[in-house]
CSV table of C-alpha atoms in Angstrom, one decimal:
chain,number,residue,atom,x,y,z
A,1,MET,CA,-33.6,8.5,23.3
A,2,GLU,CA,-33.7,11.8,25.3
A,3,MET,CA,-31.1,14.2,24.4
A,4,THR,CA,-29.9,17.5,26.3
A,5,ALA,CA,-30.5,20.9,24.5
A,6,ARG,CA,-26.7,21.0,24.0
A,7,GLU,CA,-26.7,17.2,22.4
A,8,GLN,CA,-29.6,18.2,20.1
A,9,ALA,CA,-27.7,21.3,18.9
A,10,ILE,CA,-25.0,19.3,18.3
A,11,GLN,CA,-26.9,16.3,16.4
A,12,ALA,CA,-28.5,19.2,14.3
A,13,ASP,CA,-25.0,20.6,13.3
A,14,PHE,CA,-24.0,17.1,12.6
A,15,ALA,CA,-27.1,16.6,10.1
A,16,LYS,CA,-26.7,19.8,8.4
A,17,ARG,CA,-22.6,19.9,8.3
A,18,MET,CA,-21.5,16.4,8.0
A,19,ASP,CA,-21.1,15.3,4.4
A,20,GLU,CA,-23.6,12.1,4.2
A,21,THR,CA,-22.2,11.1,0.7
A,22,GLU,CA,-18.9,10.8,2.4
A,23,LEU,CA,-20.3,9.1,5.6
A,24,LEU,CA,-22.1,6.2,3.4
A,25,ASN,CA,-18.7,5.9,1.5
A,26,CYS,CA,-17.6,3.6,4.4
A,27,MET,CA,-18.2,0.3,3.4
A,28,GLN,CA,-17.4,-1.0,6.9
A,29,CYS,CA,-14.7,-3.6,5.6
A,30,GLY,CA,-12.2,-3.1,8.0
A,31,PHE,CA,-9.0,-2.9,6.0
A,32,CYS,CA,-8.1,0.1,8.2
A,33,LEU,CA,-8.1,-1.9,11.3
A,34,PRO,CA,-4.6,-2.8,11.3
A,35,HIS,CA,-3.2,0.6,10.4
A,36,CYS,CA,-5.0,2.1,13.1
A,37,PRO,CA,-2.6,3.0,16.2
A,38,THR,CA,-5.5,3.5,18.7
A,39,TYR,CA,-7.5,0.6,17.6
A,40,LEU,CA,-4.3,-1.6,18.2
A,41,GLU,CA,-3.1,0.1,21.6
A,42,THR,CA,-6.8,0.0,23.3
A,43,GLY,CA,-7.1,-3.9,22.3
A,44,TYR,CA,-9.1,-3.7,19.4
A,45,GLN,CA,-12.0,-1.6,20.6
A,46,GLU,CA,-14.1,-1.0,17.7
A,47,ALA,CA,-15.1,2.5,18.6
A,48,HIS,CA,-11.3,3.6,18.7
A,49,SER,CA,-10.8,2.9,15.2
A,50,PRO,CA,-11.6,4.6,11.7
A,51,ARG,CA,-14.6,2.3,10.9
A,52,GLY,CA,-16.0,2.4,14.5
A,53,ARG,CA,-15.5,6.6,14.6
A,54,ILE,CA,-17.2,6.8,11.0
A,55,ALA,CA,-20.2,4.9,12.5
A,56,LEU,CA,-20.4,7.1,15.4
A,57,MET,CA,-20.6,9.9,13.0
A,58,LYS,CA,-23.3,8.4,11.2
A,59,ALA,CA,-25.4,7.7,14.1
A,60,VAL,CA,-25.1,11.2,15.4
A,61,HIS,CA,-25.9,12.2,11.8
A,62,ASP,CA,-28.7,10.1,11.8
A,63,GLY,CA,-30.1,11.1,15.3
A,64,LEU,CA,-30.0,7.2,16.4
A,65,ILE,CA,-27.3,8.1,19.4
A,66,ALA,CA,-26.9,11.0,21.3
A,67,PRO,CA,-23.6,13.0,20.7
A,68,ASP,CA,-22.3,12.3,24.2
A,69,GLU,CA,-19.1,12.3,26.2
A,70,GLU,CA,-18.5,8.8,24.9
A,71,VAL,CA,-18.3,10.1,21.2
A,72,LYS,CA,-16.5,12.7,21.9
A,73,ARG,CA,-14.2,10.9,23.4
A,74,SER,CA,-13.7,8.5,20.8
A,75,LEU,CA,-13.0,11.5,18.3
A,76,ASP,CA,-10.5,13.0,20.7
A,77,LEU,CA,-8.5,9.9,21.4
A,78,CYS,CA,-8.0,9.6,17.3
A,79,LEU,CA,-4.3,10.8,16.2
A,80,GLY,CA,-5.7,11.9,13.0
A,81,CYS,CA,-2.5,10.3,11.6
A,82,ARG,CA,-4.9,9.4,8.5
A,83,ALA,CA,-3.4,6.2,8.1
A,84,CYS,CA,-6.4,4.7,7.2
A,85,GLU,CA,-6.9,6.5,4.1
A,86,PRO,CA,-4.5,5.0,1.6
A,87,VAL,CA,-5.5,1.6,2.7
A,88,CYS,CA,-9.2,2.6,2.2
A,89,PRO,CA,-10.8,0.7,-1.1
A,90,ALA,CA,-13.6,3.4,-0.9
A,91,GLY,CA,-11.2,6.2,-0.8
A,92,VAL,CA,-12.6,7.7,2.1
A,93,ASN,CA,-11.7,11.0,3.3
A,94,TYR,CA,-11.7,10.3,6.8
A,95,GLY,CA,-9.5,13.3,8.2
A,96,HIS,CA,-12.1,15.5,6.8
A,97,MET,CA,-14.9,14.1,8.5
A,98,LEU,CA,-12.7,13.9,11.9
A,99,GLU,CA,-11.9,17.7,11.8
A,100,GLU,CA,-15.7,18.7,10.6
A,101,ALA,CA,-17.1,16.4,13.6
A,102,ARG,CA,-14.3,18.1,16.2
A,103,ASP,CA,-15.4,21.5,15.1
A,104,ILE,CA,-18.8,20.9,15.8
A,105,PHE,CA,-18.2,19.5,19.1
A,106,GLU,CA,-16.1,22.7,20.0
A,107,ASP,CA,-18.7,25.0,18.8
A,108,HIS,CA,-20.9,23.6,21.5
A,109,SER,CA,-18.3,23.2,24.4
A,110,THR,CA,-18.0,25.1,27.5
A,111,HIS,CA,-14.6,25.0,29.1
A,112,SER,CA,-13.3,26.0,32.4
A,113,ALA,CA,-11.8,29.5,32.7
A,114,GLY,CA,-8.5,27.8,32.6
A,115,VAL,CA,-8.8,25.8,29.4
A,116,LYS,CA,-10.3,29.0,27.9
A,117,THR,CA,-7.3,30.9,28.8
A,118,VAL,CA,-4.8,28.2,27.3
A,119,ARG,CA,-6.9,27.7,24.3
A,120,LYS,CA,-7.0,31.6,23.6
A,121,THR,CA,-3.3,32.1,24.6
A,122,VAL,CA,-2.4,29.3,22.0
A,123,PHE,CA,-4.9,29.5,19.2
A,124,GLU,CA,-5.5,33.3,19.0
A,125,GLY,CA,-2.7,34.9,20.9
A,126,LEU,CA,0.8,32.9,20.1
A,127,PHE,CA,0.4,30.9,16.7
A,128,PRO,CA,-0.8,33.2,14.2
A,129,HIS,CA,1.4,36.0,15.3
A,130,GLN,CA,5.0,35.1,14.3
A,131,ASN,CA,6.5,38.2,16.1
A,132,ARG,CA,5.0,36.6,19.3
A,133,MET,CA,6.1,33.0,18.3
A,134,GLU,CA,9.9,34.9,17.8
A,135,LYS,CA,9.4,36.1,21.7
A,136,ALA,CA,8.3,32.8,23.0
A,137,MET,CA,11.2,30.8,21.4
A,138,SER,CA,13.7,33.6,22.5
A,139,LEU,CA,12.4,33.0,26.3
A,140,VAL,CA,13.1,29.2,25.8
A,141,GLY,CA,16.2,30.2,24.2
A,142,PHE,CA,17.1,32.4,27.5
A,143,TYR,CA,16.0,29.8,29.7
A,144,GLN,CA,18.3,27.1,28.0
A,145,ARG,CA,21.6,29.6,28.0
A,146,SER,CA,21.3,31.6,31.2
A,147,GLY,CA,21.8,28.6,33.6
A,148,LEU,CA,18.0,28.6,34.7
A,149,GLN,CA,17.7,25.3,33.0
A,150,HIS,CA,20.5,23.8,35.0
A,151,ILE,CA,19.1,25.2,38.2
A,152,THR,CA,15.8,23.9,37.5
A,153,ARG,CA,16.6,20.6,36.9
A,154,LYS,CA,19.0,20.2,39.8
A,155,ILE,CA,16.3,21.6,42.7
A,156,GLY,CA,14.1,19.1,41.1
A,157,PHE,CA,11.5,21.6,39.7
A,158,MET,CA,10.7,19.7,36.7
A,159,LYS,CA,9.7,16.7,38.9
A,160,LEU,CA,6.4,18.7,39.5
A,161,PHE,CA,5.4,17.9,36.0
A,162,PRO,CA,4.5,14.7,34.0
A,163,GLU,CA,7.3,12.2,33.2
A,164,SER,CA,6.5,12.8,29.6
A,165,MET,CA,6.8,16.6,30.0
A,166,GLN,CA,10.1,15.9,31.9
A,167,ALA,CA,11.6,13.8,29.2
A,168,MET,CA,10.3,16.4,26.6
A,169,GLU,CA,12.0,19.4,28.1
A,170,ARG,CA,15.2,17.3,28.3
A,171,ALA,CA,15.0,16.5,24.6
A,172,MET,CA,14.2,20.0,23.6
A,173,PRO,CA,16.5,21.4,21.0
A,174,ASN,CA,18.9,24.7,21.7
A,175,VAL,CA,17.1,27.5,20.5
A,176,LEU,CA,19.3,29.9,18.6
A,177,PRO,CA,19.5,33.4,20.0
A,178,GLN,CA,17.1,35.8,18.3
A,179,LYS,CA,19.9,37.8,16.6
A,180,GLU,CA,21.2,34.9,15.1
A,181,ARG,CA,18.2,34.0,13.4
A,182,LYS,CA,18.3,36.7,10.9
A,183,ALA,CA,15.2,37.6,8.9
A,184,HIS,CA,15.3,35.7,5.4
A,185,LYS,CA,15.9,37.8,2.4
A,186,ARG,CA,12.8,38.1,0.0
A,187,VAL,CA,14.5,36.1,-3.1
A,188,TYR,CA,17.5,33.7,-3.0
A,189,GLU,CA,19.0,32.9,-6.4
A,190,ALA,CA,19.9,29.4,-7.7
A,191,GLU,CA,23.7,28.5,-7.5
A,192,GLN,CA,23.3,27.6,-11.4
A,193,ALA,CA,20.8,28.3,-14.0
A,194,PRO,CA,17.5,28.1,-12.5
A,195,VAL,CA,15.5,24.8,-13.1
A,196,ALA,CA,12.4,26.2,-11.0
A,197,THR,CA,11.0,29.1,-9.1
A,198,VAL,CA,9.9,27.8,-5.5
A,199,ALA,CA,8.4,29.8,-2.9
A,200,PHE,CA,9.3,28.4,0.8
A,201,PHE,CA,6.8,28.0,3.4
A,202,LYS,CA,9.0,28.7,6.5
A,203,GLY,CA,6.4,27.9,9.2
A,204,CYS,CA,6.4,29.1,12.7
A,205,LEU,CA,8.5,26.7,14.9
A,206,MET,CA,10.3,25.8,12.0
A,207,ASP,CA,11.4,29.2,11.5
A,208,THR,CA,12.0,29.6,15.4
A,209,MET,CA,13.2,26.3,17.2
A,210,PHE,CA,14.5,24.8,14.1
A,211,TYR,CA,15.7,27.9,12.1
A,212,GLU,CA,18.9,25.9,11.0
A,213,THR,CA,16.8,23.8,9.4
A,214,ASN,CA,15.2,26.5,7.4
A,215,LYS,CA,18.5,27.6,6.5
A,216,ASN,CA,19.8,24.5,5.4
A,217,THR,CA,16.5,24.3,3.5
A,218,ILE,CA,17.2,27.3,1.4
A,219,MET,CA,21.0,26.4,0.8
A,220,LEU,CA,19.9,22.8,-0.6
A,221,LEU,CA,17.3,24.3,-2.7
A,222,GLN,CA,19.9,26.8,-4.1
A,223,LYS,CA,22.4,24.0,-4.8
A,224,ALA,CA,19.4,22.3,-6.7
A,225,GLY,CA,19.1,25.1,-9.3
A,226,CYS,CA,16.1,26.6,-7.7
A,227,ARG,CA,15.5,30.3,-7.6
A,228,ILE,CA,13.7,30.7,-4.1
A,229,VAL,CA,11.2,33.2,-3.0
A,230,VAL,CA,10.2,33.8,0.6
A,231,PRO,CA,6.6,36.0,1.2
A,232,ASP,CA,7.2,38.0,3.8
A,233,SER,CA,3.3,38.3,5.0
A,234,GLN,CA,3.1,34.4,5.5
A,235,GLY,CA,2.0,32.9,8.5
A,236,CYS,CA,1.0,29.6,10.6
A,237,CYS,CA,-0.4,27.0,8.1
A,238,GLY,CA,-3.4,26.6,10.6
A,239,ALA,CA,-2.8,23.0,11.2
A,240,LEU,CA,-3.0,22.9,15.0
A,241,HIS,CA,-6.1,25.2,14.5
A,242,GLY,CA,-7.8,23.0,12.1
A,243,HIS,CA,-7.3,19.7,14.0
A,244,SER,CA,-8.3,21.0,17.4
A,245,GLY,CA,-11.7,22.0,16.4
A,246,GLU,CA,-10.8,25.9,15.6
A,247,LYS,CA,-11.9,25.9,12.0
A,248,ALA,CA,-12.9,29.3,11.4
A,249,LYS,CA,-9.3,30.7,12.7
A,250,ALA,CA,-7.6,27.9,10.5
A,251,GLN,CA,-9.6,29.1,7.3
A,252,GLU,CA,-8.5,33.0,8.2
A,253,MET,CA,-4.9,31.8,8.4
A,254,ALA,CA,-5.3,30.2,5.0
A,255,ARG,CA,-6.8,33.1,3.3
A,256,LYS,CA,-3.6,34.7,4.5
A,257,ASN,CA,-1.3,32.4,3.2
A,258,ILE,CA,-3.0,32.2,0.0
A,259,ASP,CA,-2.7,35.9,-0.3
A,260,ALA,CA,1.1,35.9,0.4
A,261,PHE,CA,2.0,33.4,-1.8
A,262,GLU,CA,0.0,34.1,-5.0
A,263,ASP,CA,2.2,36.8,-6.2
A,264,SER,CA,5.4,34.9,-6.0
A,265,GLY,CA,5.5,33.7,-9.5
A,266,ALA,CA,6.5,30.5,-8.3
A,267,ASP,CA,6.2,27.2,-9.9
A,268,PHE,CA,5.7,25.2,-6.9
A,269,ILE,CA,5.2,26.0,-3.1
A,270,ILE,CA,7.8,24.1,-0.8
A,271,SER,CA,7.4,23.0,2.5
A,272,ASN,CA,10.0,21.3,4.9
A,273,ALA,CA,7.6,20.0,7.5
A,274,GLY,CA,5.3,17.0,6.7
A,275,GLY,CA,2.4,18.3,8.9
A,276,CYS,CA,2.4,21.8,7.6
A,277,GLY,CA,2.6,20.8,4.0
A,278,ALA,CA,-0.2,18.2,4.1
A,279,PHE,CA,-2.5,21.0,6.1
A,280,LEU,CA,-1.6,23.3,3.2
A,281,GLN,CA,-2.3,20.9,0.8
A,282,ASP,CA,-5.7,20.8,2.2
A,283,TYR,CA,-6.4,24.3,1.8
A,284,SER,CA,-8.6,23.3,-1.1
A,285,HIS,CA,-10.8,21.4,0.9
A,286,LEU,CA,-10.8,23.7,3.8
A,287,LEU,CA,-12.1,26.7,1.5
A,288,SER,CA,-14.2,24.8,-0.8
A,289,LYS,CA,-17.2,26.6,0.2
A,290,ASP,CA,-15.3,30.1,0.2
A,291,ARG,CA,-16.7,31.6,-3.2
A,292,ASP,CA,-13.8,34.2,-3.1
A,293,TYR,CA,-11.1,31.4,-2.5
A,294,ALA,CA,-12.3,28.3,-3.7
A,295,GLU,CA,-10.4,28.3,-6.9
A,296,ARG,CA,-7.3,30.1,-5.3
A,297,ALA,CA,-7.3,27.4,-2.7
A,298,ALA,CA,-7.0,24.8,-5.6
A,299,ASP,CA,-4.3,26.7,-7.4
A,300,PHE,CA,-2.5,26.8,-4.0
A,301,THR,CA,-3.0,23.3,-3.3
A,302,ALA,CA,-1.6,22.1,-6.8
A,303,LYS,CA,1.6,23.7,-6.4
A,304,MET,CA,2.6,22.4,-2.8
A,305,LYS,CA,5.6,19.9,-2.6
A,306,ASP,CA,7.6,18.6,0.3
A,307,ILE,CA,11.1,19.7,0.0
A,308,SER,CA,12.5,16.0,-0.5
A,309,GLN,CA,9.9,15.6,-3.4
A,310,ILE,CA,11.2,18.4,-5.4
A,311,LEU,CA,14.9,17.8,-4.8
A,312,VAL,CA,14.3,14.3,-6.4
A,313,GLU,CA,12.3,15.6,-9.4
A,314,VAL,CA,15.1,18.1,-10.3
A,315,GLY,CA,18.0,15.7,-9.8
A,316,PHE,CA,19.6,17.0,-6.6
A,317,HIS,CA,21.0,13.7,-5.2
A,318,GLU,CA,22.3,12.9,-9.1
A,319,ARG,CA,24.2,16.0,-9.5
A,320,VAL,CA,25.3,16.9,-6.0
A,321,PRO,CA,27.7,14.5,-4.2
A,322,LEU,CA,26.6,13.7,-1.0
A,323,LYS,CA,29.0,12.0,1.6
A,324,LEU,CA,29.1,11.3,5.2
A,325,ALA,CA,31.4,9.5,7.8
A,326,SER,CA,30.0,5.6,8.6
A,327,LYS,CA,26.3,5.9,9.7
A,328,ARG,CA,23.7,3.5,10.2
A,329,ILE,CA,20.4,5.4,9.4
A,330,THR,CA,16.6,4.5,9.6
A,331,TYR,CA,13.8,6.6,8.5
A,332,GLN,CA,10.4,7.2,10.3
A,333,ASP,CA,8.0,8.6,7.8
A,334,SER,CA,5.6,11.5,8.7
A,335,CYS,CA,2.0,10.7,8.8
A,336,HIS,CA,0.6,13.4,7.0
A,337,LEU,CA,3.6,13.7,4.6
A,338,ARG,CA,3.2,9.9,3.6
A,339,ASN,CA,-0.5,9.7,4.0
A,340,VAL,CA,-1.7,13.2,2.6
A,341,MET,CA,0.8,14.2,0.5
A,342,LYS,CA,1.8,10.9,-0.8
A,343,THR,CA,5.6,11.4,-0.6
A,344,ALA,CA,7.4,8.2,1.0
A,345,SER,CA,10.1,7.0,-1.7
A,346,ALA,CA,11.7,10.6,-2.4
A,347,PRO,CA,13.0,10.9,1.2
A,348,ARG,CA,14.4,7.2,1.0
A,349,GLN,CA,15.9,8.0,-2.3
A,350,LEU,CA,17.7,10.9,-1.1
A,351,LEU,CA,19.1,8.8,1.9
A,352,GLN,CA,20.2,6.2,-0.2
A,353,ALA,CA,22.3,8.5,-2.3
A,354,ILE,CA,24.6,9.6,0.7
A,355,GLU,CA,27.9,7.7,0.3
A,356,GLY,CA,28.9,6.2,3.6
A,357,VAL,CA,25.7,5.5,5.3
A,358,GLU,CA,23.9,2.2,5.7
A,359,VAL,CA,20.1,2.6,5.4
A,360,ILE,CA,17.9,0.1,7.3
A,361,GLU,CA,14.3,0.1,6.7
A,362,MET,CA,12.3,0.0,10.0
A,363,GLU,CA,9.6,-2.3,10.7
A,364,LYS,CA,6.5,-0.4,10.5
A,365,ALA,CA,8.1,3.0,9.6
A,366,ASP,CA,4.9,4.3,8.1
A,367,SER,CA,3.0,4.0,11.7
A,368,CYS,CA,2.5,7.0,13.8
A,369,CYS,CA,5.2,7.9,16.2
A,370,GLY,CA,2.4,9.5,19.0
A,371,SER,CA,3.5,12.9,18.4
A,372,ALA,CA,0.3,14.5,16.2
A,373,GLY,CA,0.5,18.0,16.9
A,374,ILE,CA,-0.1,18.6,20.5
A,375,TYR,CA,-1.7,15.1,21.1
A,376,ASN,CA,1.6,14.1,23.2
A,377,ILE,CA,0.6,16.7,25.7
A,378,ILE,CA,-3.1,16.4,25.9
A,379,GLU,CA,-3.1,12.6,25.4
A,380,SER,CA,0.2,11.9,26.9
A,381,GLU,CA,-0.7,8.2,28.1
A,382,MET,CA,-1.7,7.0,24.8
A,383,SER,CA,1.1,9.1,23.0
A,384,MET,CA,3.6,7.3,25.2
A,385,GLN,CA,2.2,3.9,24.4
A,386,ILE,CA,2.6,4.3,20.9
A,387,LEU,CA,6.2,5.5,21.2
A,388,ASP,CA,7.2,3.3,23.5
A,389,ARG,CA,6.2,0.6,20.5
A,390,LYS,CA,7.9,2.8,17.9
A,391,MET,CA,11.1,2.5,19.8
A,392,GLU,CA,10.9,-1.2,19.7
A,393,HIS,CA,11.1,-1.1,16.1
A,394,THR,CA,13.7,1.6,16.1
A,395,LYS,CA,16.0,-0.2,18.6
A,396,ALA,CA,15.6,-3.4,16.3
A,397,THR,CA,17.4,-1.4,13.4
A,398,ASP,CA,20.5,-0.6,15.6
A,399,ALA,CA,20.6,2.5,13.9
A,400,THR,CA,22.8,5.3,15.0
A,401,THR,CA,20.7,7.7,13.6
A,402,VAL,CA,16.9,8.4,13.0
A,403,VAL,CA,15.5,10.3,10.1
A,404,THR,CA,12.6,12.2,10.2
A,405,ALA,CA,10.8,15.0,7.9
A,406,ASN,CA,8.6,16.7,10.4
A,407,PRO,CA,9.4,18.8,13.6
A,408,GLY,CA,6.8,17.4,15.6
A,409,CYS,CA,8.0,13.5,14.7
A,410,LEU,CA,11.6,14.9,15.3
A,411,LEU,CA,10.7,16.1,19.2
A,412,GLN,CA,8.9,12.6,19.6
A,413,MET,CA,11.6,10.6,18.5
A,414,LYS,CA,14.4,12.8,20.5
A,415,LEU,CA,11.8,12.0,23.5
A,416,GLY,CA,11.9,8.4,22.5
A,417,ILE,CA,15.8,8.2,22.9
A,418,GLU,CA,15.8,10.1,25.9
A,419,ARG,CA,13.0,7.9,27.5
A,420,GLU,CA,15.0,4.8,26.4
A,421,GLY,CA,18.4,6.1,27.6
A,422,LEU,CA,20.0,6.0,24.2
A,423,GLN,CA,21.3,9.6,24.1
A,424,GLN,CA,24.7,8.3,23.5
A,425,LYS,CA,24.2,5.6,20.9
A,426,MET,CA,21.5,7.2,18.9
A,427,GLU,CA,20.5,10.6,17.7
A,428,ALA,CA,17.2,11.9,15.6
A,429,VAL,CA,17.8,14.4,12.8
A,430,HIS,CA,15.9,16.2,10.4
A,431,ILE,CA,16.2,14.9,6.6
A,432,VAL,CA,17.4,18.1,5.5
A,433,ASP,CA,20.0,18.7,8.6
A,434,LEU,CA,21.2,15.4,7.5
A,435,LEU,CA,21.4,16.2,3.8
A,436,ALA,CA,23.0,19.7,4.7
A,437,GLU,CA,25.8,17.9,6.3
A,438,ALA,CA,26.5,15.4,3.6
A,439,VAL,CA,27.0,18.4,1.3
A,440,GLN,CA,29.3,20.3,3.5
């Protein structure tokens, strides 16, 4: 077997950087197969299953196969939902291996000028800088409010884009003007004697596109008896970078957030986005070889909780009356909230506590909706296949409201409702916003 110079370099990095013990932990039992969306959607192709991908990684590590485009394609098509991990009897950390393998491939990739520009803009120029995110979302808000959106749709300009992007543009929530997205205070006091001090991770998209959800999160925490600290110097969690082969940048952002939260004096660190929370919880792995930050990252990780988890733990749903007009609701799990943060029952307990609602459990609520960060943009065809299957299960509940706990999932479910033409019958909402409505 002859390999190109590039393939030899990739193989050498696999041998050096991939955790051989972790690769060997996979017993090839196949318990993961029925839980893997891409394995199911590709007609049971082994190369697109967790077991198959681990076998490919091991073969590259051992020099048995070349790390060619077929191997890379298998890794790229993975959603990274990590549904394979909870069902693995050997406890294989598949997500960590996937991110390392992608990072190795990215280290040896040569992109076109256009792709380089896009990656540099997104990974270096936009997400690490909250002020730039603010400006970008302000432009989106201007597009929505100025009449440009109406004109663009009327003249058919959006038809120049793929159908999935057209539907996504229609499903995008209205962005508040920047003057209405007021800067958060450093400290918010509890409405009663505080039972805990929490530090709130506000996120980048969550604090711009979903500013109202962040505002409602703080309100719920106050009513739950939490004193809230919002560190000024926090930034993007780095999940998008970590999942896309930009590990060094993700580590840099992790260090910045650890620095920001260390002096908060908080008992817990709270996130309201499943994808962000899971990556924040993975800081201990991300920085495990960093002599200066390994222990600090472990302390950070130990404090991470989702908003639903802390609300249940402090008895919010038992002390605060929750009531809504009659609704039939169903809950769609955030993959990373369920599979990484191990939080599945807390959101359901909160929903069940709302007077006036009927909660219907969706079939395969724990399966991915196909959002997966920017997967629905770069792997649109597979994403829409997965979303269509998800909408079959959603429609079967006859729900009027689909509740999610992650911004990506929320946008994806809005997109699914749009694609199915169900806008007049069904809505998708973040669990925080539903709870806030139930309180008010």
